[in-house]
PDB file of C-alpha atoms and ligand atoms in Angstrom:
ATOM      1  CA  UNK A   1      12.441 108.017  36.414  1.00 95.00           C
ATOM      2  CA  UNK A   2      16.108 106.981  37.146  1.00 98.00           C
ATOM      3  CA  UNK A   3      16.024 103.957  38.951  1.00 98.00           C
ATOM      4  CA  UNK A   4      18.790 103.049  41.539  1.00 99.00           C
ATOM      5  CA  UNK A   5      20.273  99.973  43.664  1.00 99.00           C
ATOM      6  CA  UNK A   6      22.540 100.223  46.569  1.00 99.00           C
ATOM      7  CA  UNK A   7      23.638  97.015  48.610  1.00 98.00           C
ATOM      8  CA  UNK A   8      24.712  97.515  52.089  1.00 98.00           C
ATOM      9  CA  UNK A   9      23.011 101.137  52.600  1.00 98.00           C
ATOM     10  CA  UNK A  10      22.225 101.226  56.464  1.00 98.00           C
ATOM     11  CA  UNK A  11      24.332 103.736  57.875  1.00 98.00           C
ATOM     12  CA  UNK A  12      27.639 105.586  55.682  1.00 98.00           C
ATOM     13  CA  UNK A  13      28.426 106.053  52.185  1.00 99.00           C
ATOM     14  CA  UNK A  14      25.691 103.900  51.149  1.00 99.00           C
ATOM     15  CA  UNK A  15      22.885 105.513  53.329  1.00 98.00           C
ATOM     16  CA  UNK A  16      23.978 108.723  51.679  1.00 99.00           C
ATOM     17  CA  UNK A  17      24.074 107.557  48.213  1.00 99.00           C
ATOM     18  CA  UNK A  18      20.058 106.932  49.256  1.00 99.00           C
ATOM     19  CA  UNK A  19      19.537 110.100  50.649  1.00 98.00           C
ATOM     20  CA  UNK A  20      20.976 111.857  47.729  1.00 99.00           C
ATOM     21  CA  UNK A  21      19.358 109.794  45.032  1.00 99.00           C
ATOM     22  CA  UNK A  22      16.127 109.820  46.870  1.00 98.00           C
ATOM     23  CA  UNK A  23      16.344 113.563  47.333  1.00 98.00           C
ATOM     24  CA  UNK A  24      17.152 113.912  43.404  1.00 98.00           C
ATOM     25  CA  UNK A  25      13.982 112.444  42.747  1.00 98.00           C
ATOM     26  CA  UNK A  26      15.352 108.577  41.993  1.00 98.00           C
ATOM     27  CA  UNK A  27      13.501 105.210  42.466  1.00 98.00           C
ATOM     28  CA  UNK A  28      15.977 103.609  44.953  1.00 98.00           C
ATOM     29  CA  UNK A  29      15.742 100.069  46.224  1.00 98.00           C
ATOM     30  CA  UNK A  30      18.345  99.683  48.778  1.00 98.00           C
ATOM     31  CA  UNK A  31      19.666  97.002  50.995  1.00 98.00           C
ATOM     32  CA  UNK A  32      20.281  96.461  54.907  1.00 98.00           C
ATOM     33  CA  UNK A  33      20.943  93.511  56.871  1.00 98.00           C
ATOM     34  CA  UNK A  34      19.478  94.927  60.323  1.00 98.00           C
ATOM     35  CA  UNK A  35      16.271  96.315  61.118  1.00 98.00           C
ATOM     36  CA  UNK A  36      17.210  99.740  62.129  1.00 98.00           C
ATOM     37  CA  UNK A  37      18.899  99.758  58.970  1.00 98.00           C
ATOM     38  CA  UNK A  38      15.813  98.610  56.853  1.00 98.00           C
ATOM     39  CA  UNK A  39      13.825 101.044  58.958  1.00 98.00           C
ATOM     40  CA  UNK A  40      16.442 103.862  57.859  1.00 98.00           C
ATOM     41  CA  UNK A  41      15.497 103.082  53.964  1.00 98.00           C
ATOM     42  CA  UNK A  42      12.073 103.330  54.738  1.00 98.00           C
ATOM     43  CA  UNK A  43      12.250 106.628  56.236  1.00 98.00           C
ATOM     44  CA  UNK A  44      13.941 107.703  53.079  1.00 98.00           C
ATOM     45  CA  UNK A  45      11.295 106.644  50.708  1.00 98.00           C
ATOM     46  CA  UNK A  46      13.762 103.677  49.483  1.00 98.00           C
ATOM     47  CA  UNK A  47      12.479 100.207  48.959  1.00 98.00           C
ATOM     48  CA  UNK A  48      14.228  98.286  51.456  1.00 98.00           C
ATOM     49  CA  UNK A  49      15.245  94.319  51.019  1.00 98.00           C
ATOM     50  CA  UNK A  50      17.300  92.614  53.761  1.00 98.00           C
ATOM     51  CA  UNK A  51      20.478  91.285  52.512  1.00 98.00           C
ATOM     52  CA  UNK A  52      23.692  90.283  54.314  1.00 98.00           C
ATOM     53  CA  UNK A  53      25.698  89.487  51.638  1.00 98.00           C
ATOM     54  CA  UNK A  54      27.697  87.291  53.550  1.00 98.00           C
ATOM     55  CA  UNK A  55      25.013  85.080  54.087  1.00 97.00           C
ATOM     56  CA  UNK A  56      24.870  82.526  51.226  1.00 96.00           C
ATOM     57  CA  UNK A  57      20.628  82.035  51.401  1.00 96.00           C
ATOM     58  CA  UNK A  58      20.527  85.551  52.356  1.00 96.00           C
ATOM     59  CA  UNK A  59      22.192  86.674  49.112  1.00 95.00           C
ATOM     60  CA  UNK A  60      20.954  83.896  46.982  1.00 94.00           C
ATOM     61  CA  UNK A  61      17.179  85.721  46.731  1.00 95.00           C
ATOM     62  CA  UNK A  62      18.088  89.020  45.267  1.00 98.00           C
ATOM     63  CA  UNK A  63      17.652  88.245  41.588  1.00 98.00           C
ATOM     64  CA  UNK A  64      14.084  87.588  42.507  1.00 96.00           C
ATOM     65  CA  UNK A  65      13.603  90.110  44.569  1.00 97.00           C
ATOM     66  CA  UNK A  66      14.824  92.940  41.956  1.00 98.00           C
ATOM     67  CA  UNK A  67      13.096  91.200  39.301  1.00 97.00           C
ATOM     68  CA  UNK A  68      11.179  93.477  36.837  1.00 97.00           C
ATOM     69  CA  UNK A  69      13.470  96.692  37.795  1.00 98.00           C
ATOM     70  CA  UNK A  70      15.732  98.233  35.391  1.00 98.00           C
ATOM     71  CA  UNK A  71      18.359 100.245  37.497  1.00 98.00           C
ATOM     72  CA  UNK A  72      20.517 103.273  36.212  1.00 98.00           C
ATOM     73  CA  UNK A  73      22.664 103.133  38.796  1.00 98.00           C
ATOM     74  CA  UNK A  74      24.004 100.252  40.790  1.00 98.00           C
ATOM     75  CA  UNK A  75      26.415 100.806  43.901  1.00 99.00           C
ATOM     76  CA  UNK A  76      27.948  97.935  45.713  1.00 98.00           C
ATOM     77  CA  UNK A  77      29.157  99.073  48.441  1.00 98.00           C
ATOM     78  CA  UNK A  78      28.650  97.056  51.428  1.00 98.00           C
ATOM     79  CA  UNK A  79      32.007  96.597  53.087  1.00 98.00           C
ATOM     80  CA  UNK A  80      34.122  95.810  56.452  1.00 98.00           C
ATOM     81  CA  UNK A  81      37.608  96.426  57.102  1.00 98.00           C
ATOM     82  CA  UNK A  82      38.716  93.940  60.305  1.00 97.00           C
ATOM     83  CA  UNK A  83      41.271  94.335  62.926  1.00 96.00           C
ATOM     84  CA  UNK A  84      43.710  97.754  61.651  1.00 97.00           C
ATOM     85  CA  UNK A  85      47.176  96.009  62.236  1.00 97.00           C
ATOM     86  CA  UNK A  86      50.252  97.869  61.442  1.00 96.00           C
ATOM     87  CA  UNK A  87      52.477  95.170  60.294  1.00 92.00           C
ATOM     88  CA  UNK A  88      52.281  91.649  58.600  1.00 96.00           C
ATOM     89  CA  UNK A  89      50.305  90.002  61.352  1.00 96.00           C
ATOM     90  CA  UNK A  90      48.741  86.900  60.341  1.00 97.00           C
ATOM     91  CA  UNK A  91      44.820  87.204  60.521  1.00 97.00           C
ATOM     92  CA  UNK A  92      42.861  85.003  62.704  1.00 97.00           C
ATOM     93  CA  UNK A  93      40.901  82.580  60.033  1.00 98.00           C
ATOM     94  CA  UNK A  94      37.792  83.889  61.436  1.00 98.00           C
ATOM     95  CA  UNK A  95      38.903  87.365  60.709  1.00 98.00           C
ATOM     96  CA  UNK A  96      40.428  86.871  57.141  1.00 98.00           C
ATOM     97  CA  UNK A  97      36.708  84.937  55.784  1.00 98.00           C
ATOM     98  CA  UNK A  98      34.741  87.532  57.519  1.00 98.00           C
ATOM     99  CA  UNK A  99      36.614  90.456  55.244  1.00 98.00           C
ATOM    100  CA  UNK A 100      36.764  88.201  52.478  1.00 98.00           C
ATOM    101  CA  UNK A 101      33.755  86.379  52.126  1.00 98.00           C
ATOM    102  CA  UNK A 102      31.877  89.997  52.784  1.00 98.00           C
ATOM    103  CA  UNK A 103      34.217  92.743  50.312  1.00 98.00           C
ATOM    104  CA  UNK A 104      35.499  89.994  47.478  1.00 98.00           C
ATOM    105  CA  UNK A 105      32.378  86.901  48.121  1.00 98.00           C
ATOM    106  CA  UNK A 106      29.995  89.101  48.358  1.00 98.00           C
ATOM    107  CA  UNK A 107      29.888  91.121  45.187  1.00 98.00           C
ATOM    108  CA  UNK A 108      30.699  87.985  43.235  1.00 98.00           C
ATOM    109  CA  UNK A 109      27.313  86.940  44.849  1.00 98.00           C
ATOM    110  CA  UNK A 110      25.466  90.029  43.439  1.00 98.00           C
ATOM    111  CA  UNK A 111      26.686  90.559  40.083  1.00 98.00           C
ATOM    112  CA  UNK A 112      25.298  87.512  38.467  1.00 98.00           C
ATOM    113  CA  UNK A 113      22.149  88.054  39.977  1.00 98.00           C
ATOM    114  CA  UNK A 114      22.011  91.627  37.917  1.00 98.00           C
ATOM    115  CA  UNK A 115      22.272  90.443  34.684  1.00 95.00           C
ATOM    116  CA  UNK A 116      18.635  90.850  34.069  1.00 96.00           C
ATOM    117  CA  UNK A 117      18.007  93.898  36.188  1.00 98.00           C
ATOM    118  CA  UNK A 118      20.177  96.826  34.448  1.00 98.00           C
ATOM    119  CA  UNK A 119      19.010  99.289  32.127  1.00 98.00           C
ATOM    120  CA  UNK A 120      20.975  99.226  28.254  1.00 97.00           C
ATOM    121  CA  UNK A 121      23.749 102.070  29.625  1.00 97.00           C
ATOM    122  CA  UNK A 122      23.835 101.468  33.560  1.00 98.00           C
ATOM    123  CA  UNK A 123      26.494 102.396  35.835  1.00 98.00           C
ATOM    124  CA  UNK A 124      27.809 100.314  38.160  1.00 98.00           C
ATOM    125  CA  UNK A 125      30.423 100.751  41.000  1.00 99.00           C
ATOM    126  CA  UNK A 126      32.060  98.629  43.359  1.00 98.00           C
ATOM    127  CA  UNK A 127      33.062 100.757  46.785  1.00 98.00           C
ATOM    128  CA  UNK A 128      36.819  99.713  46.442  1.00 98.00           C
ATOM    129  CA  UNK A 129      39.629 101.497  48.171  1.00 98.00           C
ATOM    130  CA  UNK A 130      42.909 103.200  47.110  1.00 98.00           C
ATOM    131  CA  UNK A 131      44.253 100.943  49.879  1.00 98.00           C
ATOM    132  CA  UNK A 132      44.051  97.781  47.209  1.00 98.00           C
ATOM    133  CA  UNK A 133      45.789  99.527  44.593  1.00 98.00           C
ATOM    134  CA  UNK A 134      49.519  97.872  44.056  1.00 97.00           C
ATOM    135  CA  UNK A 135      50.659 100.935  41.918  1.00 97.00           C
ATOM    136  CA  UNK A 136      50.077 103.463  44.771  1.00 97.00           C
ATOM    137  CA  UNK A 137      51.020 100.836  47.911  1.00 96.00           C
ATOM    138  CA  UNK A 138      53.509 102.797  50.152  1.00 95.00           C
ATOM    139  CA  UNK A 139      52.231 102.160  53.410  1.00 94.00           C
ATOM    140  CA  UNK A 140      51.227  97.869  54.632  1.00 94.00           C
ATOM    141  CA  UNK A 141      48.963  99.182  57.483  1.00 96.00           C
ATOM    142  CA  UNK A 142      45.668  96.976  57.232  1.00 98.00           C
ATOM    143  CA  UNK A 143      47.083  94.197  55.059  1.00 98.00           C
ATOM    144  CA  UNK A 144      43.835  92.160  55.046  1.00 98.00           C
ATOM    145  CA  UNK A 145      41.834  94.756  54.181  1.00 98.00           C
ATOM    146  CA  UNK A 146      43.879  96.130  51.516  1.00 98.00           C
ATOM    147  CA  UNK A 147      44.034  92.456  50.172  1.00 98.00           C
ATOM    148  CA  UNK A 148      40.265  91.894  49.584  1.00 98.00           C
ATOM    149  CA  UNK A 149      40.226  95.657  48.100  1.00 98.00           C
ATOM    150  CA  UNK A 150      42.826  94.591  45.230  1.00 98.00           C
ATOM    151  CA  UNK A 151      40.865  91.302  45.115  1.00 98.00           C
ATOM    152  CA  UNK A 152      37.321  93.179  44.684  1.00 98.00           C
ATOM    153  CA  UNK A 153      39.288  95.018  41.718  1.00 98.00           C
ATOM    154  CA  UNK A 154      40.067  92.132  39.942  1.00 98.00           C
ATOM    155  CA  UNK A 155      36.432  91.394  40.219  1.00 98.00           C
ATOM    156  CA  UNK A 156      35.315  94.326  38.970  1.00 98.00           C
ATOM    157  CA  UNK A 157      37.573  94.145  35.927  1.00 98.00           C
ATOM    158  CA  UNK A 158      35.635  91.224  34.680  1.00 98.00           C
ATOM    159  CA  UNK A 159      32.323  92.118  35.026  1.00 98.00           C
ATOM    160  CA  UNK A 160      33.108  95.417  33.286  1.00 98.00           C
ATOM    161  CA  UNK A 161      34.225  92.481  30.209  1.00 98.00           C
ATOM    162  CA  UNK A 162      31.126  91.040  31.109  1.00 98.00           C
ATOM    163  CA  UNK A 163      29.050  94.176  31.340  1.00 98.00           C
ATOM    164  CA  UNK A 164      30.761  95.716  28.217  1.00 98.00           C
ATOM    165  CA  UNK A 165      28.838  97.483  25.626  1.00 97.00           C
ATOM    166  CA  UNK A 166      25.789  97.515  27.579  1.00 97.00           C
ATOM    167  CA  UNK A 167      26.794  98.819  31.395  1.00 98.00           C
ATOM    168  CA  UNK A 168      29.902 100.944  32.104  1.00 98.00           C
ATOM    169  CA  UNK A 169      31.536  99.670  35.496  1.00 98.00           C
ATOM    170  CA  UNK A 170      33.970 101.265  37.478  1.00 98.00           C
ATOM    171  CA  UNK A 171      35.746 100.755  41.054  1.00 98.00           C
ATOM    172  CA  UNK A 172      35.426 103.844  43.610  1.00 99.00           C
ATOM    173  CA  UNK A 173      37.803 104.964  46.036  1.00 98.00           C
ATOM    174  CA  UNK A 174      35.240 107.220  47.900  1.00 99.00           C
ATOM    175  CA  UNK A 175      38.145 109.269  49.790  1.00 98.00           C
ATOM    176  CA  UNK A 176      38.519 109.302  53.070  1.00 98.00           C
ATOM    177  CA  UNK A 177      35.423 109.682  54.583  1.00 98.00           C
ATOM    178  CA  UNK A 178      33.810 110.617  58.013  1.00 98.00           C
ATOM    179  CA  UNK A 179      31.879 107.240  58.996  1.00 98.00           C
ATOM    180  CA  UNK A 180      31.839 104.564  61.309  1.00 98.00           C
ATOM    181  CA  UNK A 181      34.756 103.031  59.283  1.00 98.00           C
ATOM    182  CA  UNK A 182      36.844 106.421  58.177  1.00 98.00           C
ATOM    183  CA  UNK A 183      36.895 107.961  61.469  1.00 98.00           C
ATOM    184  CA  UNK A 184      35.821 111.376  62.906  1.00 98.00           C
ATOM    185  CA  UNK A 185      39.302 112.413  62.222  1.00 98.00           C
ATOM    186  CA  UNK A 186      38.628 112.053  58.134  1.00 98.00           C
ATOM    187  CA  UNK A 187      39.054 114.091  55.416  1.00 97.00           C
ATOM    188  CA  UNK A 188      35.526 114.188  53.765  1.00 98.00           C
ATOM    189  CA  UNK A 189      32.010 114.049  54.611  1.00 98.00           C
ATOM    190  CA  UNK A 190      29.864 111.805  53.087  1.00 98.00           C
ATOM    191  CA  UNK A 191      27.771 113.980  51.374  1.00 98.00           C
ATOM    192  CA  UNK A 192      30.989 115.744  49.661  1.00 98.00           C
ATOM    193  CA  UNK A 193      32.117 111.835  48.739  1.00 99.00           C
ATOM    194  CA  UNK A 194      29.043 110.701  47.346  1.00 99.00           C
ATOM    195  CA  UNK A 195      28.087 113.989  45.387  1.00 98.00           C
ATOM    196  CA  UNK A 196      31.590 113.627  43.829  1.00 98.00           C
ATOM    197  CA  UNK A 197      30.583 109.877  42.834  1.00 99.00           C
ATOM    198  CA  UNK A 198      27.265 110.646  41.562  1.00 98.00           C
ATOM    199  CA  UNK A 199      28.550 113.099  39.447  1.00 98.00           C
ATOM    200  CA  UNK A 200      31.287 110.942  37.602  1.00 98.00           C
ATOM    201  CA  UNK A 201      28.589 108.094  37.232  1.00 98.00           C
ATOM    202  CA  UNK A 202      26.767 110.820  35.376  1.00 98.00           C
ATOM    203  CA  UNK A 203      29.505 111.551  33.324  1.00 98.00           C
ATOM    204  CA  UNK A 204      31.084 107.998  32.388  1.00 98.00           C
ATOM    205  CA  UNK A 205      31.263 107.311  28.796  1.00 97.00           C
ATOM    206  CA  UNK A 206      31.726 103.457  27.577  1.00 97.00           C
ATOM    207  CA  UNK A 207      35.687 104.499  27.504  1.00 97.00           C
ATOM    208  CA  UNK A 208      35.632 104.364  31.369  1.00 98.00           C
ATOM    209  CA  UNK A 209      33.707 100.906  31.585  1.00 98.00           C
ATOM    210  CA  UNK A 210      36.852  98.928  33.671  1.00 98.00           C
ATOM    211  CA  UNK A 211      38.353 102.052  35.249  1.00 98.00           C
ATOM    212  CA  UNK A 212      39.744 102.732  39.083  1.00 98.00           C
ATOM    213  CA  UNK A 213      38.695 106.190  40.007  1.00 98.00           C
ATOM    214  CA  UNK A 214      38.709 108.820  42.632  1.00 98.00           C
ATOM    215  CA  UNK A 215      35.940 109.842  43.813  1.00 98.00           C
ATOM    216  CA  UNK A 216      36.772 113.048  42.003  1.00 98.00           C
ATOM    217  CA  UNK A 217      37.533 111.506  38.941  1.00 98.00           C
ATOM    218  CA  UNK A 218      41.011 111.337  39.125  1.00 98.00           C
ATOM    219  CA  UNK A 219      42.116 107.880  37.638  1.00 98.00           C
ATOM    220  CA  UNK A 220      43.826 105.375  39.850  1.00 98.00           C
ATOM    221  CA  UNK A 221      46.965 103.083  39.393  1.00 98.00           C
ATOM    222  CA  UNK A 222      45.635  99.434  39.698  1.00 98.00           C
TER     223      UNK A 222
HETATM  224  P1  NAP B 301      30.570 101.804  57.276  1.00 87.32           P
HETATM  225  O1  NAP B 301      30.153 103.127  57.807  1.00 87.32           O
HETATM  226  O2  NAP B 301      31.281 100.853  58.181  1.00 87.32           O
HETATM  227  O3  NAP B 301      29.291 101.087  56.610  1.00 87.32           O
HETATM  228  C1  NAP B 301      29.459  99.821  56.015  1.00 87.32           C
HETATM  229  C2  NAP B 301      28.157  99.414  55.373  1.00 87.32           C
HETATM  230  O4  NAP B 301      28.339  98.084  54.808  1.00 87.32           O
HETATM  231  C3  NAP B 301      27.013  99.318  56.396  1.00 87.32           C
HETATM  232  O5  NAP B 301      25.806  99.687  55.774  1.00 87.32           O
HETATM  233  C4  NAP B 301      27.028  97.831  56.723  1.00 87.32           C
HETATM  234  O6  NAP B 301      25.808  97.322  57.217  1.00 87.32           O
HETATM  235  C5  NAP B 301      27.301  97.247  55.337  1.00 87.32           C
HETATM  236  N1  NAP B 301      27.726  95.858  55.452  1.00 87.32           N
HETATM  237  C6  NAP B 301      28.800  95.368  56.119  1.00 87.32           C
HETATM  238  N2  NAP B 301      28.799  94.028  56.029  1.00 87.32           N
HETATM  239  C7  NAP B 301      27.706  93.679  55.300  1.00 87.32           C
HETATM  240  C8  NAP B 301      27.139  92.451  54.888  1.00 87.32           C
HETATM  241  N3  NAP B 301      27.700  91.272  55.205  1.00 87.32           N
HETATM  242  N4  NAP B 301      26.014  92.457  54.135  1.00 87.32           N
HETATM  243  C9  NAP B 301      25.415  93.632  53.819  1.00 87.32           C
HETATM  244  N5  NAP B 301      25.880  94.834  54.210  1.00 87.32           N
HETATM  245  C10 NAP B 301      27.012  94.855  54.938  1.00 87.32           C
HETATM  246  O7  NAP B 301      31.542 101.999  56.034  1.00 87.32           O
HETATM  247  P2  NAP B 301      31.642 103.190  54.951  1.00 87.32           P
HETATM  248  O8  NAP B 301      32.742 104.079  55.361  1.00 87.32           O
HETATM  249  O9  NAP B 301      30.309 103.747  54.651  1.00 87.32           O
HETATM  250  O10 NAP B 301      32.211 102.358  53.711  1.00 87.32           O
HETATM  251  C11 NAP B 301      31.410 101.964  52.615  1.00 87.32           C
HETATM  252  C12 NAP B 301      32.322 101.321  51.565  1.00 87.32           C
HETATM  253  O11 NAP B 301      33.346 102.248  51.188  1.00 87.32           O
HETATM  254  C13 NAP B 301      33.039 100.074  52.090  1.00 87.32           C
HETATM  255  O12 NAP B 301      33.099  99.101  51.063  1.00 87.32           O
HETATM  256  C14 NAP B 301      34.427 100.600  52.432  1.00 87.32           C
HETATM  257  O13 NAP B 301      35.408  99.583  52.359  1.00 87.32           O
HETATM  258  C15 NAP B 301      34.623 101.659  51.360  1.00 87.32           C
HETATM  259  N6  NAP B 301      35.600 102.697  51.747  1.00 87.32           N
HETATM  260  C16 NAP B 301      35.364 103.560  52.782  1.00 87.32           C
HETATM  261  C17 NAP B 301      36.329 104.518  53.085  1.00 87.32           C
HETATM  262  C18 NAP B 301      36.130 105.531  54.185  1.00 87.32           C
HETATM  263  O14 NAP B 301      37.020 106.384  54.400  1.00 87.32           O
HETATM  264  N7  NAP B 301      35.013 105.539  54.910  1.00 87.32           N
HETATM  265  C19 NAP B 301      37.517 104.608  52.331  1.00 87.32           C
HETATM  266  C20 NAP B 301      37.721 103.710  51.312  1.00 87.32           C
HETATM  267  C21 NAP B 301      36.753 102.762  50.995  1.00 87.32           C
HETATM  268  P3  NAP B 301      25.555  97.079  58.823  1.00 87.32           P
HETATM  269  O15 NAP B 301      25.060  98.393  59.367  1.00 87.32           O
HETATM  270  O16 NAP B 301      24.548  95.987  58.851  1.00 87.32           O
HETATM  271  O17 NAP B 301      26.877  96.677  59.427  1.00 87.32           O
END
């Protein structure tokens, strides 16, 4: 049976990604930091752990926690985007360690503690954005955000070295999607955005491990 993890899956993309693996017959152990959001996993069938991946003690106990599981699939997607600013306003400090200790400090947190925990040919994705990527930048809207997404890139790069020959990795740009954080006003539905992903996991071969997709498949600029 395919086993699956997803960190930060309480409401969103990562909810769905539980819902859809659940419904396609998977093993999922997922990951909220609230208990409406644990409660959420459990009505799906998921295992649910409490993890705020901000939290440094919080964080620290996963490896244990996961220990014995092999997982197929591994989504890191737990994510905030801060204060939408249009221009180059300077982020309260608050603000700018809140983004970055949760989208760059918080999968640095995970992936060591998954070393153990992946099955020989796992996928793994970081929940990224096309709004890091330098090649496509035309637009400076969001400028924190878009920093720790071209930061959590550079993070995924070297855990796909890491990971290499034994888990492909890739970073997702999920489209713009209808959630608390896209907006009713979005382009996709999450069940259209994470059916897309789960599809090109399924299809990765180890020539994609360190790759910037779509969530269609289309490769990104870095
Ligand atoms: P969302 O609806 O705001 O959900 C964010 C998820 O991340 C929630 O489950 C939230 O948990 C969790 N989370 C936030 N901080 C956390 C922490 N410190 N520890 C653990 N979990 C935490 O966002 P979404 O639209 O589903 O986005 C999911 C991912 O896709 C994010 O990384 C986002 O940057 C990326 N993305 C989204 C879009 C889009 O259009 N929606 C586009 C590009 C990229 P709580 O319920 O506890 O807050």
């Amino acid at each position: 049976m395919m086993q699956v993890l997803v960190i930060g899956a309480s409401r969103g993309i990562g909810l769905e990604f539980v819902r859809q693996y659940r419904q396609a017959g998977a093993q999922v152990v997922a990951t909220a930091r609230s208990e409406d959001g644990l409660a959420e996993l459990h009505k799906l069938g998921a295992k649910a752990l409490k993890l705020d991946v901000a939290d440094t003690a919080s964080s620290s106990g996963l490896a244990w926690q996961i220990d014995g599981h092999q997982f197929d699939r591994v989504i890191l997607n737990a994510g905030i985007h801060g204060t939408r600013t249009t221009g180059l306003q300077t982020p309260p400090q608050d603000e700018f360690d809140a983004v970055m200790r949760t989208n760059v400090l918080g999968p640095m947190r995970v992936l060591p503690q998954l070393v153990d925990s992946m099955a020989p040919g796992a996928r793994l994705a970081i929940l990224s954005s096309r709004m890091g990527s330098m090649g496509l930048r035309s637009a400076s809207s969001s400028w924190l955000y878009r920093a720790s997404k071209a930061a959590v890139n550079s993070v995924l790069r070297d855990a796909s070295l890491v990971f290499a020959g034994r888990v492909v990795c890739v970073a997702f740009h999920p489209g713009w999607v209808r959630t608390d954080m896209g907006g009713s006003g979005a382009d996709l539905s999450v069940d259209e955005s994470v059916a897309g992903m789960r599809e090109q996991l399924s299809k990765l071969t180890a020539a994609d491990n360190g790759a910037f997709l779509n969530y269609d498949g289309q490769p990104l600029a870095w």
